[in-house]
Coordinates of C-alpha atoms (C1' of nucleotides) in Angstrom, one line a residue:
Chain A
V1 CA 0.0 0.0 0.0
D2 CA 1.3 3.4 -0.9
E3 CA -0.4 6.8 -1.1
G4 CA -3.6 5.4 0.0
Q5 CA -3.7 2.9 -2.8
L6 CA -3.3 -0.8 -2.9
K7 CA -0.6 -1.7 -5.4
I8 CA 0.5 -4.8 -7.1
L9 CA 3.9 -5.6 -8.6
L10 CA 3.8 -6.1 -12.3
L11 CA 6.5 -7.3 -14.6
E12 CA 7.3 -6.5 -18.2
R13 CA 8.3 -9.9 -19.7
D14 CA 11.7 -9.8 -21.3
F15 CA 11.4 -13.2 -22.9
E16 CA 9.2 -15.0 -25.3
P17 CA 6.3 -15.8 -25.5
A18 CA 4.5 -12.6 -25.1
K19 CA 7.7 -10.6 -24.7
G20 CA 7.1 -7.0 -23.7
Q21 CA 3.7 -7.7 -22.3
L22 CA 2.8 -7.4 -18.6
S23 CA 2.5 -10.3 -16.3
L24 CA 2.7 -11.3 -12.7
I25 CA 6.0 -12.5 -11.3
G26 CA 6.6 -16.2 -12.0
G27 CA 9.0 -18.9 -12.6
F28 CA 9.5 -22.6 -12.8
V29 CA 9.7 -25.1 -10.0
Q30 CA 13.1 -26.9 -9.9
D31 CA 13.5 -30.7 -9.7
Q32 CA 14.1 -31.2 -6.0
E33 CA 12.3 -28.1 -4.8
S34 CA 9.0 -27.8 -3.1
L35 CA 6.4 -25.4 -4.4
D36 CA 6.7 -23.1 -1.4
A37 CA 10.5 -23.0 -1.7
A38 CA 10.2 -22.1 -5.4
A39 CA 7.8 -19.3 -4.6
Y40 CA 10.2 -17.9 -2.0
R41 CA 13.2 -18.2 -4.3
I42 CA 11.5 -16.5 -7.2
L43 CA 10.2 -13.7 -5.0
Y44 CA 13.6 -13.3 -3.4
H45 CA 15.2 -13.0 -6.7
L46 CA 13.0 -10.1 -7.7
T47 CA 12.6 -8.3 -4.4
G48 CA 15.8 -9.1 -2.5
L49 CA 13.5 -9.7 0.5
R50 CA 13.4 -12.9 2.6
E51 CA 10.9 -12.3 5.3
I52 CA 7.7 -12.1 3.3
F53 CA 4.1 -13.2 3.9
L54 CA 3.5 -15.8 1.3
E55 CA 0.7 -18.3 1.0
Q56 CA -0.6 -20.5 -1.8
L57 CA -3.5 -19.0 -3.6
H58 CA -4.9 -21.3 -6.2
T59 CA -3.7 -23.6 -9.0
F60 CA -4.7 -22.6 -12.5
G61 CA -4.9 -25.5 -14.9
E62 CA -7.1 -24.8 -17.8
A63 CA -5.8 -26.8 -20.7
D64 CA -5.5 -23.8 -23.0
R65 CA -4.4 -21.1 -20.6
D66 CA -1.0 -20.8 -22.1
P67 CA -1.1 -20.6 -25.9
G68 CA 2.2 -22.5 -26.1
D69 CA 2.8 -25.5 -24.0
R70 CA 0.5 -27.0 -21.5
V71 CA 1.4 -25.1 -18.3
I72 CA -0.1 -25.5 -14.8
S73 CA 0.5 -22.5 -12.6
V74 CA 0.4 -22.8 -8.8
A75 CA -0.2 -19.2 -7.9
Y76 CA 1.0 -17.7 -4.7
F77 CA -0.1 -14.7 -2.8
A78 CA 2.5 -12.4 -1.2
L79 CA 2.1 -9.2 0.8
L80 CA 5.0 -6.8 0.7
K81 CA 5.9 -3.7 2.6
I82 CA 6.4 -1.4 -0.3
Q83 CA 8.9 0.7 1.6
E84 CA 11.2 -2.2 2.1
L85 CA 11.8 -2.7 -1.6
D86 CA 14.7 -0.9 -3.3
P87 CA 13.0 1.1 -6.0
D88 CA 16.1 0.8 -8.3
H89 CA 16.3 -2.9 -7.8
V90 CA 12.6 -3.1 -8.8
R91 CA 13.0 -0.9 -11.8
D92 CA 16.1 -2.8 -13.0
H93 CA 14.1 -6.0 -13.2
G94 CA 11.5 -4.2 -15.3
A95 CA 8.9 -4.3 -12.5
Y96 CA 6.6 -1.5 -11.3
W97 CA 3.9 -0.9 -8.8
C98 CA 0.4 -0.6 -10.3
P99 CA -2.6 0.5 -8.3
V100 CA -5.1 -2.3 -8.2
S101 CA -7.8 0.1 -9.3
S102 CA -6.3 0.3 -12.8
I103 CA -4.7 -2.9 -13.8
P104 CA -4.0 -3.2 -17.5
P105 CA -4.6 -6.3 -19.5
L106 CA -2.0 -9.0 -18.5
I107 CA -1.0 -12.1 -20.3
F108 CA -2.8 -15.3 -20.2
D109 CA -5.1 -15.6 -17.2
H110 CA -3.1 -13.3 -15.0
N111 CA -5.9 -10.8 -14.6
R112 CA -8.0 -13.6 -13.3
M113 CA -5.3 -14.4 -10.8
V114 CA -5.3 -10.9 -9.6
E115 CA -9.1 -11.1 -9.0
V116 CA -8.7 -14.2 -7.0
A117 CA -5.9 -12.7 -5.0
L118 CA -7.8 -9.5 -4.2
R119 CA -10.8 -11.5 -3.2
R120 CA -8.6 -13.5 -0.9
L121 CA -7.0 -10.4 0.6
R122 CA -10.4 -8.9 1.3
I123 CA -11.7 -12.0 3.0
Q124 CA -8.6 -12.7 5.0
A125 CA -7.9 -9.2 6.1
K126 CA -11.2 -9.3 8.0
V127 CA -10.3 -12.3 9.9
R128 CA -6.5 -12.2 10.4
P129 CA -4.2 -9.3 10.9
I130 CA -2.5 -9.8 7.6
G131 CA -3.2 -6.3 6.5
L132 CA -0.3 -5.3 8.7
K133 CA 2.0 -7.1 6.4
L134 CA 1.5 -4.3 4.0
L135 CA 2.5 -1.6 6.5
P136 CA 6.0 -0.7 7.9
E137 CA 6.9 -2.3 11.2
E138 CA 5.7 0.8 13.0
F139 CA 2.6 2.5 11.9
T140 CA -0.1 4.9 13.1
L141 CA -3.8 4.2 13.5
P142 CA -4.7 6.6 10.7
Q143 CA -2.4 4.6 8.5
I144 CA -4.1 1.3 9.3
Q145 CA -7.4 2.9 8.7
E146 CA -6.2 4.2 5.3
L147 CA -5.0 0.7 4.6
F148 CA -8.4 -0.8 5.2
E149 CA -10.0 1.9 3.2
A150 CA -7.8 1.0 0.4
I151 CA -8.4 -2.7 0.7
Y152 CA -12.2 -2.4 0.9
Q153 CA -12.6 0.8 -1.2
R154 CA -14.8 2.3 1.4
K155 CA -14.6 5.1 3.9
L156 CA -14.6 4.0 7.5
D157 CA -15.7 5.9 10.6
D158 CA -12.6 6.9 12.6
R159 CA -14.1 6.5 16.1
N160 CA -15.5 3.1 15.4
F161 CA -12.5 1.9 13.6
R162 CA -10.1 2.9 16.4
K163 CA -12.4 1.4 19.0
K164 CA -12.5 -1.9 17.1
I165 CA -8.8 -2.2 16.4
L166 CA -7.7 -1.2 19.9
Q167 CA -10.2 -3.5 21.5
L168 CA -8.5 -6.5 19.8
E169 CA -5.5 -5.8 22.0
I170 CA -3.0 -7.0 19.5
L171 CA -1.1 -3.8 19.1
E172 CA 1.6 -2.3 21.3
K173 CA 1.5 1.5 21.6
L174 CA 4.9 3.2 21.4
N175 CA 5.5 6.6 23.0
R176 CA 6.8 8.1 19.8
K177 CA 4.8 9.9 17.2
D178 CA 4.9 10.1 13.5
K179 CA 4.7 13.7 12.6
R180 CA 5.0 13.4 8.8
S181 CA 1.3 13.7 8.2
S182 CA 0.2 16.3 10.7
K183 CA 1.6 18.9 13.1
K184 CA 0.0 17.1 16.1
G185 CA 1.5 13.8 15.1
A186 CA 0.0 10.4 15.5
F187 CA 1.2 7.8 17.9
L188 CA 3.1 4.9 16.5
Y189 CA 2.0 1.3 17.1
R190 CA 3.6 -2.1 16.5
F191 CA 2.1 -5.5 16.0
N192 CA 2.7 -7.6 19.1
E193 CA 3.1 -11.3 18.5
E194 CA 2.5 -12.3 22.2
K195 CA -0.6 -10.2 22.4
Y196 CA -1.9 -11.8 19.2
A197 CA -1.2 -15.3 20.5
N198 CA -3.2 -14.3 23.6
Y199 CA -6.0 -12.9 21.5
L200 CA -6.2 -16.2 19.6
K201 CA -6.3 -18.2 22.8
N202 CA -8.7 -16.1 24.9
G203 CA -12.1 -15.6 23.5
D204 CA -11.2 -17.1 20.2
R205 CA -13.6 -14.7 18.5
F206 CA -13.5 -14.1 14.8
E207 CA -13.7 -11.1 12.6
M208 CA -11.2 -8.4 13.1
L209 CA -13.5 -6.1 11.3
T210 CA -17.1 -6.5 10.3
I211 CA -17.2 -5.5 6.7
D212 CA -19.2 -7.2 4.0
V213 CA -17.2 -8.5 1.2
L214 CA -18.6 -8.6 -2.3
Chain B
V1 CA -22.8 -37.3 7.0
D2 CA -24.4 -40.5 8.3
E3 CA -25.5 -41.6 11.7
G4 CA -24.5 -38.3 13.2
Q5 CA -21.0 -38.7 12.0
L6 CA -19.0 -36.9 9.3
K7 CA -17.5 -39.5 7.0
I8 CA -14.9 -39.5 4.4
L9 CA -14.5 -41.8 1.4
L10 CA -11.3 -43.8 1.6
L11 CA -9.8 -46.2 -1.0
E12 CA -7.8 -49.3 -0.7
R13 CA -5.1 -48.9 -3.4
D14 CA -5.1 -51.8 -5.8
F15 CA -1.8 -50.8 -7.5
E16 CA 1.8 -50.1 -6.6
P17 CA 3.3 -48.3 -5.0
A18 CA 1.8 -48.8 -1.6
K19 CA -0.7 -51.4 -2.8
G20 CA -3.2 -52.4 -0.1
Q21 CA -2.7 -49.2 1.9
L22 CA -5.4 -46.6 2.3
S23 CA -5.5 -43.3 0.4
L24 CA -7.8 -40.6 -0.8
I25 CA -9.3 -40.8 -4.3
G26 CA -6.9 -39.7 -6.9
G27 CA -5.8 -39.9 -10.5
F28 CA -3.9 -38.2 -13.2
V29 CA -4.7 -35.2 -15.3
Q30 CA -4.9 -36.0 -19.0
D31 CA -3.2 -34.1 -21.7
Q32 CA -5.9 -31.7 -22.9
E33 CA -8.0 -31.7 -19.7
S34 CA -8.3 -29.0 -17.2
L35 CA -7.7 -29.7 -13.5
D36 CA -11.4 -29.2 -12.7
A37 CA -12.4 -31.6 -15.5
A38 CA -10.0 -34.2 -14.2
A39 CA -11.4 -33.9 -10.7
Y40 CA -14.9 -34.4 -11.9
R41 CA -14.0 -37.3 -14.2
I42 CA -12.2 -39.1 -11.4
L43 CA -14.9 -38.5 -8.9
Y44 CA -17.6 -39.7 -11.4
H45 CA -15.6 -42.8 -12.1
L46 CA -15.7 -43.8 -8.5
T47 CA -19.1 -42.5 -7.4
G48 CA -21.2 -42.6 -10.6
L49 CA -22.5 -39.1 -9.6
R50 CA -22.3 -36.0 -11.8
E51 CA -23.9 -33.2 -9.8
I52 CA -21.4 -32.8 -7.0
F53 CA -20.0 -30.0 -5.0
L54 CA -16.4 -29.8 -5.9
E55 CA -13.8 -27.1 -5.3
Q56 CA -10.1 -26.9 -5.4
L57 CA -8.5 -27.3 -2.0
H58 CA -4.7 -26.9 -2.1
T59 CA -1.8 -28.1 -4.1
F60 CA 0.7 -30.3 -2.4
G61 CA 4.2 -30.1 -3.8
E62 CA 6.9 -31.1 -1.3
A63 CA 9.7 -32.6 -3.3
D64 CA 9.7 -35.8 -1.3
R65 CA 6.0 -36.4 -0.7
D66 CA 5.9 -39.4 -3.0
P67 CA 8.7 -41.8 -2.3
G68 CA 8.8 -42.7 -6.0
D69 CA 8.6 -40.1 -8.6
R70 CA 8.2 -36.4 -8.1
V71 CA 4.5 -35.9 -7.9
I72 CA 2.6 -32.7 -7.4
S73 CA -1.0 -33.2 -6.3
V74 CA -3.7 -30.6 -6.8
A75 CA -6.2 -31.7 -4.1
Y76 CA -9.9 -31.2 -4.5
F77 CA -12.6 -31.0 -2.0
A78 CA -15.9 -32.7 -2.7
L79 CA -19.1 -32.9 -0.6
L80 CA -21.3 -35.9 -1.3
K81 CA -24.8 -36.9 -0.1
I82 CA -23.9 -40.3 1.2
Q83 CA -27.4 -41.7 0.5
E84 CA -26.9 -41.0 -3.2
L85 CA -24.1 -43.4 -3.6
D86 CA -24.7 -47.0 -4.4
P87 CA -23.2 -48.9 -1.6
D88 CA -22.3 -51.9 -3.9
H89 CA -20.7 -49.6 -6.4
V90 CA -18.6 -48.1 -3.7
R91 CA -17.6 -51.4 -2.2
D92 CA -16.7 -52.8 -5.7
H93 CA -14.1 -50.1 -6.0
G94 CA -12.6 -51.0 -2.7
A95 CA -13.8 -47.8 -1.1
Y96 CA -15.5 -47.3 2.3
W97 CA -16.8 -44.5 4.4
C98 CA -14.7 -43.7 7.4
P99 CA -15.7 -41.4 10.3
V100 CA -13.4 -38.4 10.4
S101 CA -13.0 -38.9 14.1
S102 CA -11.0 -42.1 13.5
I103 CA -9.0 -41.9 10.3
P104 CA -6.3 -44.5 10.0
P105 CA -2.8 -43.6 8.7
L106 CA -3.0 -43.0 4.9
I107 CA -0.3 -43.0 2.4
F108 CA 2.1 -40.1 1.7
D109 CA 0.7 -36.8 3.0
H110 CA -3.0 -37.8 2.6
N111 CA -3.7 -37.4 6.3
R112 CA -2.5 -33.8 6.0
M113 CA -4.9 -33.3 3.1
V114 CA -7.7 -34.5 5.2
E115 CA -6.8 -32.0 7.9
V116 CA -6.7 -29.2 5.4
A117 CA -10.1 -30.3 4.0
L118 CA -11.7 -30.5 7.4
R119 CA -10.5 -27.1 8.3
R120 CA -11.8 -25.7 5.1
L121 CA -15.2 -27.4 5.6
R122 CA -15.4 -25.9 9.1
I123 CA -14.6 -22.5 7.9
Q124 CA -16.8 -22.5 4.9
A125 CA -19.9 -24.1 6.5
K126 CA -20.1 -21.1 8.7
V127 CA -20.2 -18.7 5.8
R128 CA -22.0 -20.5 3.0
P129 CA -24.7 -23.1 3.0
I130 CA -22.4 -25.8 1.8
G131 CA -23.3 -28.0 4.7
L132 CA -26.5 -28.8 2.9
K133 CA -24.5 -30.5 0.1
L134 CA -24.1 -33.3 2.7
L135 CA -27.8 -33.8 3.3
P136 CA -30.5 -35.3 1.1
E137 CA -32.5 -32.8 -1.0
E138 CA -35.2 -32.8 1.7
F139 CA -34.2 -32.7 5.3
T140 CA -35.5 -31.7 8.7
L141 CA -34.2 -29.0 11.0
P142 CA -33.0 -31.6 13.6
Q143 CA -31.0 -33.2 10.7
I144 CA -29.3 -29.9 9.9
Q145 CA -28.5 -29.4 13.5
E146 CA -27.1 -32.9 13.8
L147 CA -25.0 -32.1 10.7
F148 CA -23.5 -29.0 12.2
E149 CA -22.9 -30.8 15.5
A150 CA -21.0 -33.4 13.5
I151 CA -19.0 -30.8 11.7
Y152 CA -18.1 -28.7 14.7
Q153 CA -18.0 -31.6 17.2
R154 CA -20.1 -29.5 19.6
K155 CA -23.6 -29.6 21.0
L156 CA -25.8 -26.7 19.8
D157 CA -28.9 -25.2 21.4
D158 CA -32.0 -26.2 19.5
R159 CA -33.9 -23.0 20.0
N160 CA -31.1 -20.7 19.0
F161 CA -30.1 -23.0 16.1
R162 CA -33.6 -23.0 14.6
K163 CA -34.0 -19.3 15.1
K164 CA -30.7 -18.6 13.3
I165 CA -31.2 -21.0 10.4
L166 CA -34.8 -20.0 9.7
Q167 CA -34.0 -16.3 10.0
L168 CA -31.6 -16.7 7.1
E169 CA -34.7 -17.3 4.9
I170 CA -33.0 -19.6 2.5
L171 CA -35.1 -22.7 3.2
E172 CA -38.5 -23.6 1.9
K173 CA -40.8 -25.4 4.3
L174 CA -42.7 -28.4 2.8
N175 CA -45.9 -29.6 4.4
R176 CA -44.7 -33.1 4.7
K177 CA -43.1 -34.6 7.7
D178 CA -40.3 -37.1 8.1
K179 CA -41.4 -39.6 10.7
R180 CA -38.4 -41.9 10.7
S181 CA -36.9 -40.4 13.8
S182 CA -39.8 -39.7 16.0
K183 CA -43.5 -40.4 16.4
K184 CA -44.4 -36.7 16.1
G185 CA -42.4 -36.3 12.9
A186 CA -40.3 -33.3 11.8
F187 CA -41.2 -31.0 9.0
L188 CA -39.2 -31.3 5.8
Y189 CA -37.4 -28.4 4.3
R190 CA -35.6 -27.9 1.1
F191 CA -32.9 -25.4 0.1
N192 CA -34.3 -22.7 -2.1
E193 CA -31.9 -21.2 -4.7
E194 CA -34.0 -18.0 -5.3
K195 CA -34.3 -17.3 -1.6
Y196 CA -30.6 -17.8 -1.3
A197 CA -29.9 -15.4 -4.2
N198 CA -32.1 -13.0 -2.4
Y199 CA -30.3 -13.5 0.9
L200 CA -27.0 -12.7 -0.9
K201 CA -28.4 -9.6 -2.4
N202 CA -30.2 -8.0 0.5
G203 CA -28.2 -7.4 3.6
D204 CA -25.1 -9.1 2.3
R205 CA -24.4 -10.1 5.8
F206 CA -21.9 -12.8 6.6
E207 CA -21.9 -15.8 8.9
M208 CA -24.5 -18.4 8.7
L209 CA -23.6 -19.5 12.1
T210 CA -21.4 -17.9 14.7
I211 CA -19.1 -20.6 15.8
D212 CA -15.5 -20.3 16.7
V213 CA -13.3 -22.5 14.6
L214 CA -10.0 -23.9 16.0
Chain C
dC1 C1' -50.7 -43.3 29.1
dC2 C1' -46.1 -42.6 28.4
dA3 C1' -41.7 -42.2 26.2
dA4 C1' -39.3 -39.6 22.8
dA5 C1' -38.4 -36.2 19.8
dA6 C1' -40.3 -31.7 17.8
dG7 C1' -41.3 -27.3 18.5
dT8 C1' -41.6 -22.6 20.8
dG9 C1' -40.2 -17.2 23.6
dT10 C1' -37.9 -14.2 26.7
dT11 C1' -34.3 -11.9 29.0
dC12 C1' -29.7 -10.2 29.1
dA13 C1' -25.2 -8.8 27.5
dT14 C1' -22.4 -7.6 23.7
dC15 C1' -21.3 -5.3 19.8
dG16 C1' -21.8 -2.6 15.5
dT17 C1' -23.4 1.9 14.0
dA18 C1' -24.3 6.6 13.7
dC19 C1' -22.8 10.8 15.0
dA20 C1' -19.9 16.0 16.6
dC21 C1' -16.7 18.1 19.1
dC22 C1' -12.0 19.2 21.4
dC23 C1' -6.8 18.8 21.1
dA24 C1' -2.1 19.7 19.8
dT25 C1' 1.1 22.0 17.1
dG26 C1' 3.9 24.1 13.1
dT27 C1' 3.5 27.9 10.4
Chain D
dA1 C1' -4.4 32.8 15.4
dC2 C1' -5.5 29.3 12.6
dA3 C1' -5.6 25.4 9.7
dT4 C1' -4.8 20.5 9.8
dG5 C1' -5.2 16.2 11.0
dG6 C1' -5.4 13.3 15.7
dG7 C1' -8.1 11.9 19.1
dT8 C1' -12.4 10.9 22.1
dG9 C1' -17.8 9.2 24.1
dT10 C1' -22.7 8.2 23.9
dA11 C1' -27.2 6.4 22.7
dC12 C1' -29.7 3.0 20.0
dG13 C1' -30.7 -1.2 17.7
dA14 C1' -29.5 -5.8 16.4
dT15 C1' -27.9 -10.1 17.4
dG16 C1' -25.9 -14.1 20.0
dA17 C1' -26.3 -16.8 24.4
dA18 C1' -28.6 -18.9 28.0
dC19 C1' -32.4 -21.2 29.5
dA20 C1' -37.5 -24.8 30.4
dC21 C1' -41.7 -26.1 29.1
dT22 C1' -45.6 -27.8 25.8
dT23 C1' -47.0 -30.6 21.8
dT24 C1' -47.6 -34.7 19.2
dT25 C1' -48.2 -39.5 18.4
dG26 C1' -46.9 -44.6 18.0
dG27 C1' -46.6 -48.2 20.8

DNA sequence: CCAAAAGTGTTCATCGTACACCCATGT
DNA sequence: ACATGGGTGTACGATGAACACTTTTGG
């Protein structure tokens, strides 16, 4: 997320087929490599990052999805903190961040993959604190709110939002402020693993946010 | 679901490797066949049924999961109405229904697949009326309750359960009764597609049931 | 007539929602 | 002093949770 917009990393293909067209990041699984390992390797190659939220998304296996060979793609779903990527490194690999609100046509069924991923994000972000994987380590409440507004394309009420988020008791309040976006400054918070473990244990409720999807 | 127990269809392998051991149903994707089509084909072969709830579950791709060749398995998740299967047909194929509460060791990582599937069922049944895919076309409210109790391994309160289910307004009440389980008899209901479409439109709420998972 | 399952209503606590004003500070 | 974003509280309605008795009927 960046500038209040959810963004996705697209790649200009520098090889055939479909050279020059846009696609998602991808690659081939090696002989003695698990799918997960392959996904991490490919992502590391492009981003230079190791600690990344990555989960399997869906496997796309229509017989004619790739006009050339028969290819089955096991799609993965990664959440990156945009600030952690070296912009030059990204550009050198022919990649760029594209707002999800205006994704151009991509090769093969990659637009479909994006749809599935967005849908997954919107469902999961309600239920697990994965949204925070898109923010810096330290963030302000207005930032989280902006994040959720970007994910759900919807304005949220500040008072209710803060109440709900704080009530989860999974964040740790720091006594420093981020003054970049206002004179008053907003307190910084950090996700706290132990508190979250506790949250999962006690109560075991569901729903971080109550937002209708779709 | 059968006799208040959630059951899974297991297969005794009649070919190497691991001949004689138990596994899930499986097969190979053909050259010009999509993954979904393959799943339907394989399921039809074993069950003789066409109209089946089937969704992709997860793709298992550890390098060493099959001791022989490198095999990547795209697992699918099907919900069958146990009454619709011909018991002889099932037995002839070396298959049998096993209660999920006592699943024996299966080959390779199939036990893991069952775990993932059960987890998926428990999450999805809260949120979509897929539980009904496990019941006959016509069913009684006590039957649905028994079903949910089997899925979540938990006793539910009759009054609250009925209230919640009926309030969804997705069922159609028939004026016939099923008297097999009591002298009084319980009214039969049927899932109603239009009502459900309406339910999805209006309100767009979430959660069929509010039950904590895990 | 009785056992066994089906069916029904109310109270209470919790939580989501709507909504408007004061606070801190850099310029 | 003021503009800008950060921060706070309350009242209302909806919904989940707990809980006990009446109804029907085949044997």
